[in-house]
Amino acid sequence: MDKPIGYWLKHLDNLLESSMDQALQTTSRREWQVLNAAAQGSTDPMPFDGVREAVERLAAKGWLADGLLTDTGRAAHARIAEQVGRFRRQAIEGVSPQEYQAAVDVLRRMAANLSPLPG
């Protein structure tokens, strides 16, 4: 019997976390997400645990100051972005752009179905 979507989502998330940490070596997936959000100027809250700790680690590395990228942080972002690109290409190998977009669309709609109603 095939496993339900929740199993595959959690399994994939665990694999993404551990595989990306290995691929990036000195930076965690969470640190990358925070670093990338800062590079894009995003101030949106991040929907996962560990953000505060990642910000603290990035600040300790000298890559973030007051939530903004430092010059060192911009250089690190550029270098890590190349590693992340290679990792993403590996993760979606054998998946067509249409399949990828369909999967994202289905997950987005499922999340919307379960999100609390405003008001």
Backbone as numpy.savetxt, mean C-alpha at the origin, in Angstrom:
# Nx Ny Nz CAx CAy CAz Cx Cy Cz
-13.61 -28.03 -2.38 -14.45 -26.84 -2.38 -13.56 -25.60 -2.38
-13.91 -24.65 -3.22 -13.14 -23.42 -3.31 -13.38 -22.57 -2.07
-12.40 -21.83 -1.70 -12.47 -20.99 -0.52 -13.24 -19.70 -0.85
-13.90 -19.09 0.16 -14.65 -17.86 -0.07 -13.73 -16.65 -0.26
-14.30 -15.57 -0.70 -13.53 -14.37 -1.03 -12.76 -13.85 0.18
-13.34 -13.94 1.38 -12.65 -13.46 2.58 -11.32 -14.17 2.80
-11.30 -15.46 2.54 -10.06 -16.24 2.67 -9.01 -15.68 1.71
-9.39 -15.52 0.44 -8.43 -15.07 -0.57 -7.98 -13.64 -0.32
-8.88 -12.78 0.16 -8.49 -11.41 0.47 -7.44 -11.38 1.57
-7.69 -12.11 2.65 -6.76 -12.12 3.77 -5.44 -12.79 3.38
-5.53 -13.89 2.64 -4.33 -14.59 2.18 -3.48 -13.67 1.30
-4.11 -13.00 0.34 -3.40 -12.09 -0.54 -2.81 -10.93 0.25
-3.56 -10.38 1.18 -3.04 -9.28 1.99 -1.80 -9.71 2.76
-1.84 -10.88 3.35 -0.67 -11.40 4.07 0.53 -11.59 3.13
0.27 -12.12 1.94 1.35 -12.30 0.97 1.90 -10.96 0.48
1.02 -10.01 0.24 1.48 -8.68 -0.17 2.37 -8.06 0.91
1.93 -8.17 2.15 2.70 -7.59 3.26 4.09 -8.22 3.36
4.15 -9.54 3.44 5.44 -10.20 3.63 6.31 -10.11 2.38
5.73 -10.28 1.21 6.51 -10.23 -0.04 7.05 -8.83 -0.30
6.23 -7.81 -0.02 6.69 -6.45 -0.27 7.78 -6.08 0.73
7.62 -6.49 1.98 8.67 -6.22 2.96 9.99 -6.84 2.50
9.94 -8.06 1.95 11.16 -8.72 1.45 11.71 -7.99 0.23
10.83 -7.56 -0.66 11.27 -6.89 -1.88 11.90 -5.53 -1.56
11.36 -4.83 -0.58 11.86 -3.50 -0.26 13.04 -3.54 0.71
13.20 -4.61 1.42 14.32 -4.88 2.32 14.41 -3.92 3.50
14.64 -2.64 3.29 14.84 -1.72 4.41 13.61 -0.87 4.72
12.53 -1.11 3.98 11.31 -0.33 4.17 10.13 -1.28 4.19
9.22 -1.07 5.10 8.04 -1.93 5.17 6.97 -1.44 4.19
6.01 -2.30 3.93 4.88 -1.93 3.07 4.17 -0.72 3.66
3.98 -0.71 4.96 3.27 0.40 5.60 4.06 1.70 5.45
5.39 1.61 5.64 6.22 2.80 5.46 6.13 3.31 4.02
6.13 2.40 3.07 5.99 2.81 1.67 4.66 3.52 1.46
3.59 2.98 2.00 2.28 3.59 1.81 2.24 5.01 2.37
2.82 5.21 3.54 2.87 6.54 4.14 3.78 7.46 3.32
4.94 6.95 2.94 5.89 7.73 2.14 5.26 8.15 0.81
4.59 7.23 0.16 3.96 7.52 -1.13 2.81 8.52 -0.97
2.02 8.37 0.08 0.93 9.34 0.32 1.50 10.73 0.54
2.60 10.83 1.30 3.23 12.13 1.53 3.77 12.71 0.22
4.33 11.86 -0.62 4.87 12.32 -1.91 3.77 12.86 -2.81
2.57 12.32 -2.66 1.43 12.76 -3.46 0.68 13.91 -2.82
1.12 14.31 -1.62 0.46 15.41 -0.92 -0.87 15.04 -0.32
-1.11 13.76 -0.15 -2.39 13.30 0.39 -2.47 13.55 1.88
-3.62 14.05 2.30 -3.89 14.23 3.73 -5.06 13.36 4.17
-5.51 12.48 3.27 -6.61 11.57 3.60 -6.16 10.58 4.67
-7.06 10.24 5.59 -6.69 9.22 6.58 -6.45 7.88 5.88
-5.52 7.12 6.41 -5.18 5.83 5.82 -5.97 4.74 6.54
-6.58 3.83 5.78 -7.51 2.85 6.37 -6.87 1.58 6.91
-5.75 1.71 7.61 -5.11 0.52 8.15 -4.33 0.87 9.41
-3.98 -0.16 10.15 -3.21 0.00 11.38 -1.74 0.22 11.07
-1.03 0.80 12.01 0.42 0.95 11.88 0.88 2.23 11.24
-0.04 3.15 10.95 0.35 4.39 10.27 1.22 5.25 11.19
0.81 5.43 12.44 1.57 6.27 13.36 3.00 5.75 13.52
3.12 4.43 13.66 4.44 3.82 13.81 5.28 4.02 12.55
4.65 3.90 11.39 5.37 4.10 10.12 5.84 5.55 10.00
5.00 6.49 10.39 5.39 7.91 10.36 6.59 8.13 11.27
6.55 7.53 12.46 7.67 7.68 13.40 8.96 7.10 12.83
8.87 5.93 12.19 10.08 5.32 11.61 10.62 6.15 10.45
9.71 6.69 9.63 10.16 7.53 8.50 10.78 8.83 9.00
10.23 9.39 10.06 10.82 10.60 10.65 12.20 10.27 11.22
12.34 9.11 11.87 13.63 8.71 12.43 14.69 8.52 11.33
14.24 8.10 10.14 15.16 7.95 9.01 15.50 9.30 8.36
14.77 10.34 8.76 14.98 11.65 8.17 14.24 11.85 6.86
13.26 10.99 6.60 12.53 11.07 5.34 11.27 11.92 5.44
10.76 12.10 6.64 9.56 12.91 6.89 9.84 13.89 8.01
9.31 15.10 7.86 9.37 16.11 8.92 8.05 16.86 8.89
7.32 16.83 9.99 6.01 17.47 10.08 5.06 16.99 8.98
5.14 15.72 8.67 4.25 15.11 7.68 4.64 15.37 6.24
5.74 16.06 6.01 6.19 16.38 4.65 7.49 15.66 4.34
7.68 15.33 3.07 8.93 14.69 2.66 10.09 15.66 2.76
11.19 15.16 3.25 12.43 15.91 3.23 13.11 15.65 1.88
14.23 16.32 1.62 14.98 16.04 0.39 15.41 14.58 0.37
15.86 14.08 1.51 16.26 12.68 1.62 15.06 11.77 1.38
13.91 12.18 1.87 12.68 11.41 1.68 12.25 11.36 0.22
12.41 12.47 -0.49 12.08 12.48 -1.92 13.00 11.54 -2.70
14.27 11.54 -2.36 15.22 10.63 -3.03 14.87 9.18 -2.70
14.54 8.91 -1.44 14.16 7.55 -1.05 12.88 7.13 -1.77
11.92 8.05 -1.87 10.67 7.74 -2.55 10.92 7.35 -4.00
11.74 8.10 -4.69 12.04 7.80 -6.10 12.68 6.42 -6.24
13.62 6.12 -5.37 14.31 4.82 -5.42 13.34 3.68 -5.11
12.55 3.85 -4.06 11.62 2.79 -3.65 10.49 2.63 -4.65
10.07 3.71 -5.29 9.00 3.63 -6.29 9.37 2.66 -7.41
10.66 2.64 -7.78 11.11 1.69 -8.81 10.98 0.26 -8.31
11.34 0.01 -7.06 11.21 -1.33 -6.47 9.74 -1.74 -6.40
8.89 -0.82 -6.01 7.46 -1.10 -5.90 6.88 -1.41 -7.28
7.33 -0.69 -8.29 6.87 -0.96 -9.65 7.19 -2.38 -10.08
8.41 -2.82 -9.80 8.80 -4.20 -10.13 7.96 -5.19 -9.34
7.74 -4.92 -8.07 6.93 -5.80 -7.22 5.50 -5.89 -7.76
4.91 -4.77 -8.13 3.53 -4.77 -8.64 3.43 -5.54 -9.95
4.42 -5.38 -10.81 4.40 -6.13 -12.07 4.46 -7.63 -11.80
5.26 -8.04 -10.82 5.33 -9.45 -10.45 3.98 -9.93 -9.91
3.36 -9.13 -9.06 2.11 -9.52 -8.41 0.97 -9.71 -9.42
0.98 -8.94 -10.50 -0.14 -9.04 -11.46 0.22 -9.79 -12.73
1.37 -10.46 -12.71 1.78 -11.25 -13.88 0.69 -12.26 -14.23
0.32 -12.29 -15.50 -0.71 -13.22 -15.96 -2.12 -12.70 -15.79
-2.28 -11.50 -15.27 -3.60 -10.88 -15.08 -3.71 -9.74 -16.09
-4.73 -9.78 -16.91 -4.89 -8.73 -17.91 -5.34 -7.43 -17.24
-5.10 -6.30 -17.88 -5.58 -5.03 -17.32 -7.10 -5.05 -17.08
-7.83 -5.71 -17.96 -9.28 -5.78 -17.80 -9.66 -6.62 -16.58
-8.96 -7.74 -16.39 -9.22 -8.59 -15.22 -8.89 -7.85 -13.93
-7.78 -7.15 -13.94 -7.38 -6.39 -12.76 -8.43 -5.34 -12.43
-8.83 -4.59 -13.43 -9.83 -3.53 -13.22 -11.16 -4.12 -12.76
-11.55 -5.25 -13.32 -12.80 -5.90 -12.89 -12.72 -6.33 -11.43
-11.58 -6.88 -11.03 -11.41 -7.31 -9.63 -11.49 -6.11 -8.69
-10.81 -5.03 -9.04 -10.85 -3.82 -8.21 -12.27 -3.28 -8.13
-12.97 -3.28 -9.26 -14.34 -2.77 -9.28 -15.26 -3.61 -8.39
-15.14 -4.92 -8.45 -15.96 -5.80 -7.61 -15.67 -5.54 -6.14
-14.40 -5.46 -5.79 -14.04 -5.22 -4.39 -14.52 -3.85 -3.91
-14.43 -2.85 -4.77 -14.91 -1.50 -4.43 -16.41 -1.54 -4.15
-17.16 -2.23 -5.00 -18.62 -2.30 -4.79 -18.98 -3.08 -3.54
-18.25 -4.18 -3.27 -18.50 -4.95 -2.05 -18.22 -4.09 -0.81
-17.14 -3.32 -0.85 -16.81 -2.44 0.27 -17.90 -1.39 0.46
-18.39 -0.83 -0.64 -19.46 0.16 -0.56 -20.73 -0.45 0.04
-21.01 -1.72 -0.29 -22.19 -2.39 0.25 -22.11 -2.54 1.76
-20.90 -2.65 2.30 -20.72 -2.88 3.73 -20.34 -1.64 4.51
-20.09 -0.52 3.82 -19.73 0.71 4.51 -20.95 1.29 5.20
-20.71 1.88 6.37 -21.84 2.50 7.07 -22.48 3.61 6.23
-23.77 3.71 6.33 -24.49 4.76 5.62 -24.23 6.10 6.29
-24.06 7.18 5.49 -23.84 8.49 6.10 -25.08 8.97 6.86
-24.82 9.77 7.85 -25.95 10.39 8.59 -26.21 9.70 9.83
